[in-house]
CSV table of C-alpha atoms in Angstrom, one decimal:
chain,number,residue,atom,x,y,z
A,449,MET,CA,92.2,93.5,82.5
A,450,SER,CA,92.7,91.1,79.6
A,451,ASP,CA,96.1,89.8,78.5
A,452,GLY,CA,95.7,91.8,75.3
A,453,ASP,CA,95.2,95.0,77.2
A,454,LEU,CA,98.2,94.3,79.4
A,455,LEU,CA,100.5,93.6,76.5
A,456,ALA,CA,99.2,96.7,74.7
A,457,ARG,CA,100.3,98.9,77.6
A,458,ILE,CA,103.6,97.1,77.8
A,459,PHE,CA,104.0,97.8,74.1
A,460,LEU,CA,103.3,101.5,74.7
A,461,THR,CA,106.0,101.8,77.4
A,462,ARG,CA,108.5,101.1,74.6
A,463,VAL,CA,107.1,103.8,72.4
A,464,ILE,CA,105.8,106.7,74.6
A,465,GLU,CA,108.1,108.4,77.1
A,466,PRO,CA,107.1,108.7,80.8
A,467,GLY,CA,104.9,111.7,81.5
A,468,ASP,CA,104.0,112.3,77.8
A,469,GLU,CA,100.7,114.1,78.2
A,470,ALA,CA,99.9,113.8,74.4
A,471,GLY,CA,100.2,110.0,74.8
A,472,GLY,CA,98.0,110.0,77.9
A,473,ARG,CA,95.4,112.1,76.1
A,474,TRP,CA,95.4,109.6,73.2
A,475,LEU,CA,94.7,106.7,75.6
A,476,ARG,CA,91.9,108.7,77.3
A,477,GLU,CA,90.2,109.7,74.0
A,478,HIS,CA,90.9,106.7,71.7
A,479,GLY,CA,91.6,103.8,74.0
A,480,THR,CA,94.7,101.6,74.3
A,481,ALA,CA,93.9,99.2,71.4
A,482,GLU,CA,93.3,102.1,68.9
A,483,VAL,CA,96.5,103.9,69.9
A,484,VAL,CA,98.5,100.7,69.5
A,485,ARG,CA,96.9,100.0,66.1
A,486,ARG,CA,97.7,103.5,64.8
A,487,LEU,CA,101.3,103.2,65.9
A,488,SER,CA,101.7,99.7,64.5
A,489,GLU,CA,99.9,99.7,61.1
A,490,ASP,CA,101.0,101.4,58.0
A,491,GLY,CA,98.7,104.0,56.4
A,492,THR,CA,96.9,104.9,59.6
A,493,ALA,CA,96.1,108.5,60.5
A,494,THR,CA,98.5,110.5,62.7
A,495,LEU,CA,97.2,111.0,66.2
A,496,PRO,CA,96.8,114.7,67.2
A,497,GLY,CA,99.3,116.8,69.2
A,498,VAL,CA,102.6,115.7,67.6
A,499,SER,CA,104.5,116.7,64.5
A,500,GLN,CA,105.1,114.4,61.5
A,501,THR,CA,108.7,114.1,62.5
A,502,ARG,CA,107.8,113.1,66.1
A,503,TRP,CA,105.1,110.7,64.8
A,504,ALA,CA,107.7,109.0,62.5
A,505,GLY,CA,110.0,108.6,65.6
A,506,LEU,CA,107.2,107.0,67.5
A,507,ARG,CA,106.4,104.6,64.6
A,508,ALA,CA,110.1,103.6,64.5
A,509,ARG,CA,110.0,102.8,68.2
A,510,ALA,CA,106.8,100.8,67.7
A,511,ARG,CA,108.4,98.6,65.1
A,512,GLN,CA,111.0,97.5,67.6
A,513,ALA,CA,108.6,96.9,70.5
A,514,ASP,CA,108.1,93.3,71.6
A,515,PRO,CA,105.8,93.3,74.7
A,516,GLU,CA,105.9,89.5,75.2
A,517,ARG,CA,109.6,89.5,75.3
A,518,ASP,CA,109.6,92.4,77.8
A,519,LEU,CA,107.1,90.6,80.0
A,520,ALA,CA,109.2,87.4,79.9
A,521,ILE,CA,112.4,89.4,80.9
A,522,ALA,CA,110.6,91.1,83.7
A,523,ARG,CA,109.2,87.9,85.1
A,524,GLU,CA,112.7,86.4,85.0
A,525,ALA,CA,113.9,89.4,87.1
A,526,GLY,CA,111.0,88.9,89.5
A,527,ALA,CA,109.0,91.9,88.3
A,528,ARG,CA,105.4,92.4,87.4
A,529,PHE,CA,103.5,95.1,85.4
A,530,VAL,CA,100.8,96.9,87.4
A,531,VAL,CA,98.3,99.0,85.3
A,532,PRO,CA,95.5,101.4,86.1
A,533,GLY,CA,92.2,99.9,87.0
A,534,THR,CA,93.7,96.7,88.6
A,535,VAL,CA,93.7,95.8,92.3
A,536,GLU,CA,97.3,96.8,92.9
A,537,TRP,CA,97.2,100.2,91.2
A,538,PRO,CA,97.6,103.1,93.6
A,539,ALA,CA,94.6,105.4,92.8
A,540,GLN,CA,96.5,108.5,93.9
A,541,LEU,CA,98.6,108.2,90.7
A,542,ASP,CA,95.5,109.1,88.8
A,543,ASP,CA,95.9,112.7,90.1
A,544,LEU,CA,98.6,113.1,87.5
A,545,GLY,CA,95.9,113.2,84.8
A,546,ASP,CA,97.2,112.6,81.3
A,547,ALA,CA,100.8,112.5,82.7
A,548,ARG,CA,99.8,109.4,84.7
A,549,PRO,CA,102.1,106.4,84.1
A,550,LEU,CA,101.0,103.9,81.4
A,551,GLY,CA,101.8,101.3,84.1
A,552,LEU,CA,104.5,100.5,86.6
A,553,TRP,CA,107.0,97.7,86.6
A,554,VAL,CA,107.3,96.4,90.2
A,555,ARG,CA,109.9,94.2,91.9
A,556,GLY,CA,109.1,92.9,95.3
A,557,ARG,CA,106.3,91.0,97.1
A,558,PRO,CA,104.2,93.6,98.9
A,559,SER,CA,101.2,95.3,97.4
A,560,LEU,CA,102.1,98.7,95.9
A,561,ARG,CA,98.6,100.0,96.5
A,562,MET,CA,98.6,99.0,100.2
A,563,TRP,CA,102.1,100.4,100.8
A,564,ALA,CA,101.3,103.7,99.1
A,565,LEU,CA,98.4,104.4,101.5
A,566,ARG,CA,100.9,105.3,104.3
A,567,ALA,CA,103.9,106.5,102.3
A,568,VAL,CA,106.2,109.6,102.7
A,569,ALA,CA,108.9,110.7,100.2
A,570,VAL,CA,112.3,111.6,101.6
A,571,VAL,CA,114.5,113.2,98.9
A,572,GLY,CA,117.5,115.5,98.6
A,573,ALA,CA,120.9,116.2,97.3
A,574,ARG,CA,123.1,113.5,95.8
A,575,ALA,CA,126.3,115.2,97.0
A,576,CYS,CA,124.9,115.7,100.5
A,577,THR,CA,126.8,116.6,103.7
A,578,GLU,CA,127.3,114.3,106.7
A,579,TYR,CA,124.6,116.3,108.5
A,580,GLY,CA,122.1,115.7,105.6
A,581,ALA,CA,122.9,111.9,105.4
A,582,HIS,CA,122.4,111.7,109.2
A,583,MET,CA,119.1,113.6,109.2
A,584,ALA,CA,117.8,111.5,106.2
A,585,ALA,CA,118.7,108.2,107.8
A,586,THR,CA,117.3,109.2,111.2
A,587,LEU,CA,114.1,110.6,109.7
A,588,ALA,CA,113.5,107.5,107.6
A,589,ALA,CA,114.2,105.2,110.6
A,590,GLY,CA,111.7,107.2,112.7
A,591,LEU,CA,109.1,107.0,109.9
A,592,ALA,CA,109.6,103.3,109.6
A,593,GLU,CA,109.2,102.9,113.4
A,594,HIS,CA,105.9,104.8,113.1
A,595,GLY,CA,104.7,102.4,110.5
A,596,TRP,CA,105.2,104.6,107.4
A,597,VAL,CA,106.7,103.6,104.1
A,598,VAL,CA,109.7,105.6,103.0
A,599,VAL,CA,109.8,106.4,99.3
A,600,SER,CA,112.9,107.7,97.5
A,601,GLY,CA,114.7,107.5,94.2
A,602,GLY,CA,117.6,105.1,94.9
A,603,ALA,CA,120.2,107.7,94.1
A,604,TYR,CA,123.4,108.5,96.0
A,605,GLY,CA,123.3,110.9,98.9
A,606,ILE,CA,120.0,111.6,100.7
A,607,ASP,CA,118.1,108.9,98.7
A,608,GLY,CA,120.5,106.2,99.7
A,609,ALA,CA,120.6,107.3,103.3
A,610,ALA,CA,116.8,107.3,103.5
A,611,HIS,CA,116.5,103.8,102.1
A,612,ARG,CA,119.2,102.5,104.5
A,613,GLY,CA,117.6,104.2,107.5
A,614,ALA,CA,114.3,102.6,106.8
A,615,LEU,CA,115.8,99.2,106.1
A,616,GLY,CA,118.0,99.4,109.2
A,617,ALA,CA,114.9,100.0,111.4
A,618,GLY,CA,113.3,96.9,109.9
A,619,GLY,CA,110.8,99.1,108.0
A,620,ALA,CA,109.4,99.4,104.5
A,621,THR,CA,110.9,101.4,101.7
A,622,VAL,CA,110.2,101.9,98.0
A,623,ALA,CA,112.8,102.9,95.3
A,624,VAL,CA,111.3,104.6,92.2
A,625,LEU,CA,113.8,104.3,89.4
A,626,ALA,CA,114.3,106.3,86.2
A,627,CYS,CA,115.3,103.1,84.3
A,628,GLY,CA,114.3,99.5,84.0
A,629,VAL,CA,113.7,97.8,87.3
A,630,ASP,CA,116.0,94.9,86.2
A,631,ARG,CA,118.9,97.2,85.8
A,632,PRO,CA,119.7,99.0,89.1
A,633,TYR,CA,121.0,102.5,88.7
A,634,PRO,CA,123.4,103.9,89.9
A,635,ARG,CA,125.6,100.9,89.6
A,636,GLY,CA,127.2,101.6,93.0
A,637,HIS,CA,123.8,101.0,94.5
A,638,THR,CA,123.2,97.6,92.9
A,639,GLU,CA,123.4,95.8,96.3
A,640,LEU,CA,121.2,98.4,98.0
A,641,ILE,CA,118.5,98.3,95.3
A,642,ASN,CA,118.5,94.5,95.2
A,643,ARG,CA,118.1,94.5,99.0
A,644,ILE,CA,115.2,96.9,98.6
A,645,ALA,CA,113.6,94.5,96.1
A,646,GLU,CA,113.9,91.7,98.6
A,647,GLN,CA,112.6,93.6,101.6
A,648,GLY,CA,110.5,96.2,99.9
A,649,LEU,CA,109.6,97.4,96.4
A,650,VAL,CA,111.5,98.7,93.4
A,651,VAL,CA,109.3,100.6,90.9
A,652,GLY,CA,109.8,102.1,87.5
A,653,GLU,CA,107.9,103.2,84.4
A,654,LEU,CA,110.4,102.1,81.8
A,655,PRO,CA,110.5,98.5,80.4
A,656,PRO,CA,113.3,96.1,81.2
A,657,GLY,CA,116.8,97.1,80.1
A,658,GLU,CA,116.0,100.8,79.6
A,659,HIS,CA,118.6,103.3,80.8
A,660,PRO,CA,118.1,106.6,82.6
A,661,THR,CA,118.4,110.0,81.0
A,662,PRO,CA,118.3,113.5,82.6
A,663,SER,CA,114.7,114.0,81.4
A,664,ARG,CA,113.7,110.6,82.8
A,665,PHE,CA,115.0,111.5,86.2
A,666,VAL,CA,113.0,114.7,86.2
A,667,LEU,CA,109.8,112.9,85.1
A,668,ARG,CA,110.4,110.1,87.6
A,669,ASN,CA,110.0,112.6,90.4
A,670,ARG,CA,106.3,113.2,89.6
A,671,VAL,CA,105.7,109.6,90.4
A,672,ILE,CA,107.4,109.9,93.8
A,673,ALA,CA,105.3,113.0,94.6
A,674,ALA,CA,102.0,111.4,93.5
A,675,LEU,CA,102.6,108.1,95.2
A,676,THR,CA,103.1,109.6,98.7
A,677,ARG,CA,101.1,111.7,101.1
A,678,GLY,CA,103.9,114.2,101.4
A,679,THR,CA,107.5,115.0,100.4
A,680,VAL,CA,110.3,115.9,102.8
A,681,VAL,CA,113.4,117.6,101.3
A,682,VAL,CA,116.4,117.1,103.5
A,683,GLU,CA,119.1,119.0,101.6
A,684,ALA,CA,118.8,120.7,98.2
A,685,ALA,CA,120.6,123.5,96.4
A,686,LEU,CA,118.6,126.1,94.5
A,687,ARG,CA,119.0,124.0,91.3
A,688,SER,CA,118.0,120.5,92.4
A,689,GLY,CA,115.9,117.6,91.2
A,690,SER,CA,114.5,117.1,94.7
A,691,LEU,CA,112.9,120.6,94.4
A,692,VAL,CA,111.1,119.3,91.3
A,693,THR,CA,109.6,116.6,93.4
A,694,ALA,CA,108.6,119.1,96.1
A,695,ARG,CA,106.9,121.4,93.6
A,696,ALA,CA,105.1,118.4,91.9
A,697,ALA,CA,103.9,117.5,95.4
A,698,GLN,CA,102.6,121.0,95.9
A,699,ARG,CA,100.8,121.0,92.6
A,700,LEU,CA,99.1,117.7,93.5
A,701,GLY,CA,98.0,119.0,96.8
A,702,ARG,CA,100.4,116.9,98.8
A,703,PHE,CA,102.2,118.1,101.9
A,704,THR,CA,105.6,119.6,101.3
A,705,MET,CA,108.2,119.7,104.2
A,706,GLY,CA,111.8,120.7,104.6
A,707,ILE,CA,114.6,119.9,107.1
A,708,PRO,CA,116.4,123.2,107.8
A,709,GLY,CA,120.2,123.4,107.6
A,710,PRO,CA,122.9,125.9,108.3
A,711,ALA,CA,122.2,129.3,106.7
A,712,THR,CA,125.7,129.3,105.3
A,713,SER,CA,125.3,125.9,103.5
A,714,GLY,CA,124.7,126.0,99.7
A,715,LEU,CA,123.1,122.6,100.0
A,716,SER,CA,120.3,124.0,102.2
A,717,THR,CA,119.5,127.1,100.1
A,718,GLY,CA,116.8,125.2,98.1
A,719,VAL,CA,115.2,123.9,101.3
A,720,HIS,CA,115.2,127.3,102.9
A,721,GLU,CA,113.6,128.8,99.8
A,722,LEU,CA,110.8,126.1,100.0
A,723,LEU,CA,110.3,126.9,103.7
A,724,ARG,CA,109.9,130.6,102.8
A,725,GLY,CA,107.0,129.5,100.7
A,726,GLU,CA,104.3,126.9,101.5
A,727,ALA,CA,106.6,124.1,102.8
A,728,VAL,CA,106.4,123.2,106.5
A,729,LEU,CA,109.6,123.0,108.7
A,730,VAL,CA,110.1,119.6,110.3
A,731,THR,CA,112.9,118.2,112.3
A,732,ASP,CA,111.9,114.6,113.0
A,733,ALA,CA,109.6,111.8,112.1
A,734,ALA,CA,107.0,112.7,114.7
A,735,GLU,CA,106.5,116.1,113.2
A,736,VAL,CA,106.2,114.6,109.7
A,737,VAL,CA,103.6,112.1,110.9
A,738,GLU,CA,101.6,114.8,112.7
A,739,LEU,CA,101.3,116.6,109.3
A,740,VAL,CA,100.6,113.6,107.0
A,741,GLY,CA,99.0,111.1,109.5
A,742,ASP,CA,95.5,110.6,110.8
A,743,MET,CA,93.8,112.9,113.4
A,744,GLY,CA,95.4,112.5,116.8
A,745,GLU,CA,98.9,111.5,115.6
A,746,LEU,CA,100.5,114.5,117.3
A,747,ALA,CA,104.1,115.2,117.8
A,748,PRO,CA,105.2,115.5,121.5
A,749,ALA,CA,105.2,119.1,122.8
A,750,ARG,CA,108.6,120.7,122.8
A,751,ARG,CA,109.6,122.1,126.2
A,752,GLY,CA,112.8,123.2,127.9
A,753,PRO,CA,114.0,121.5,131.0
A,754,VAL,CA,111.9,122.0,134.2
A,755,LEU,CA,114.0,123.8,136.8
A,756,PRO,CA,113.4,123.5,140.5
A,757,ARG,CA,112.3,127.1,140.8
A,758,ASP,CA,109.6,126.4,138.2
A,759,LEU,CA,107.9,124.3,140.8
A,760,LEU,CA,107.5,127.2,143.3
A,761,GLU,CA,104.2,128.9,143.9
A,762,PRO,CA,103.9,132.1,141.9
A,763,ALA,CA,104.0,134.3,145.0
A,764,ALA,CA,107.3,132.6,146.1
A,765,ARG,CA,108.8,133.0,142.6
A,766,ARG,CA,108.0,136.8,142.7
A,767,VAL,CA,109.7,137.1,146.1
A,768,LEU,CA,112.7,135.1,144.8
A,769,ALA,CA,113.0,137.3,141.7
A,770,ALA,CA,112.8,140.5,143.8
A,771,LEU,CA,116.0,139.7,145.8
A,772,PRO,CA,119.1,141.4,144.6
A,773,GLY,CA,121.8,139.1,143.3
A,774,ASN,CA,124.8,140.7,145.0
A,775,ARG,CA,123.8,141.8,148.5
A,776,PRO,CA,121.3,141.2,151.3
A,777,ALA,CA,117.9,143.1,151.2
A,778,SER,CA,115.4,143.9,153.9
A,779,PRO,CA,111.8,142.4,153.7
A,780,GLU,CA,110.6,146.0,153.1
A,781,GLU,CA,112.8,146.4,150.0
A,782,VAL,CA,111.8,142.9,148.7
A,783,ALA,CA,108.1,143.7,149.3
A,784,ARG,CA,108.4,146.8,147.0
A,785,GLY,CA,110.0,144.7,144.3
A,786,ALA,CA,107.5,141.9,144.6
A,787,LEU,CA,104.5,144.3,144.8
A,788,THR,CA,103.2,142.6,147.9
A,789,SER,CA,103.1,143.2,151.7
A,790,GLU,CA,106.0,142.8,154.1
A,791,ASP,CA,104.2,140.1,156.0
A,792,GLU,CA,103.7,138.1,152.9
A,793,VAL,CA,107.4,138.5,152.0
A,794,ILE,CA,108.5,137.3,155.4
A,795,ALA,CA,106.3,134.2,155.1
A,796,ARG,CA,107.7,133.4,151.7
A,797,LEU,CA,111.3,134.1,152.7
A,798,TYR,CA,111.1,131.5,155.5
A,799,GLU,CA,109.5,129.1,153.0
A,800,LEU,CA,112.4,129.7,150.5
A,801,ARG,CA,115.0,129.3,153.3
A,802,ALA,CA,113.6,125.8,154.0
A,803,LEU,CA,114.0,125.0,150.3
A,804,GLY,CA,117.6,126.2,150.3
A,805,TYR,CA,117.1,129.3,148.1
A,806,VAL,CA,117.8,132.1,150.6
A,807,GLU,CA,119.6,132.7,153.9
A,808,ARG,CA,119.3,135.3,156.5
A,809,HIS,CA,122.1,137.9,157.1
A,810,GLY,CA,121.2,140.0,160.2
A,811,ASP,CA,118.1,141.9,159.4
A,812,GLY,CA,118.4,141.2,155.7
A,813,TRP,CA,118.0,138.2,153.3
A,814,LYS,CA,120.3,137.0,150.5
A,815,LEU,CA,120.2,134.5,147.7
A,816,THR,CA,122.1,131.2,148.4
A,817,ARG,CA,124.6,129.8,145.9
A,818,GLN,CA,122.0,127.2,144.8
A,819,ALA,CA,119.5,130.0,144.0
A,820,MET,CA,122.1,132.0,142.0
A,821,ILE,CA,122.9,128.9,139.9
A,822,SER,CA,119.2,128.3,139.3
A,823,VAL,CA,118.5,131.8,138.3
A,824,ARG,CA,121.6,131.9,136.0
A,825,ASP,CA,120.6,128.6,134.3
A,826,GLY,CA,117.1,129.8,133.7
A,827,ARG,CA,118.1,132.9,131.7
A,828,SER,CA,118.6,132.8,127.9
A,829,ARG,CA,122.2,132.8,126.8
A,830,CYS,CA,123.7,134.5,123.8
């Protein structure tokens, strides 16, 4: 891409808001240079899809734009501008169609395209619980240890916990901001975001110095969803920006996952609603990787503890189960309960005695204390 094309797109980041599909359609149908010309020169025809009032507002913004200054400020802050069609551009962002970013400002040394190939979004509530923060940090650390990049929004709560979890594990993380990458937001996360820029990547659509607004936060979430293979929501109320990210991921055909919480927690109601739909329940990094990773990256099978009696032969387990728990029983009675012959029962009882499960009482047989504990521990508890 030529310097002129690069500056033209930087110019447009000052004029067109993130996610503006009308602006994206203009670029697709008329080209960058023509859109810039119409916005800059007096007497040019209005581009379709906006009112005269809106067009006047865009023209007013265009008069204030100075792409060379923005590029100089960005470079001073250690940022670069990555645009569609270049080597570092993540092709999955093209799935956004006309809502695709005009370009992305990037702070940090790694290649955004390469990191986005194995990236998972971890998002959730700002006012999260201790449980949510613990789950987000643990999940992010696990993903980092599996070689995955953790992407989030740099906000308080779940976002911050996810970034810290990945950094603490020595892994890779990306913060996608709703403001200029030279102006960390929230201010309380300035140190964290600067650390992410040193060890990972800080990304944003808006030019240097731009501040966040509620609509920009919402539109930022589509970039998080498109940039990653899947989105995990850790905690979210029914009205939550992280649900916007999850639904964007679903529309884009990405995996959507949720960490369950207490049924009584208002901060888990949004996650549970996702799980009632198309989202997949996950509890750790291995389960996330099994879903978003390559063939063969399977989570370990979940099993309860192996009890000593589980190692018995099936015939011996049936005899053990047929013995009453509170009194001795004759071999004939045990044979009826085990649906086998008396001779088979006697042989199995001697085997079980050698293993410490039963003892003889006169002509009958009774469970030992060891066997009673084993049977009791193996039963489900309320």
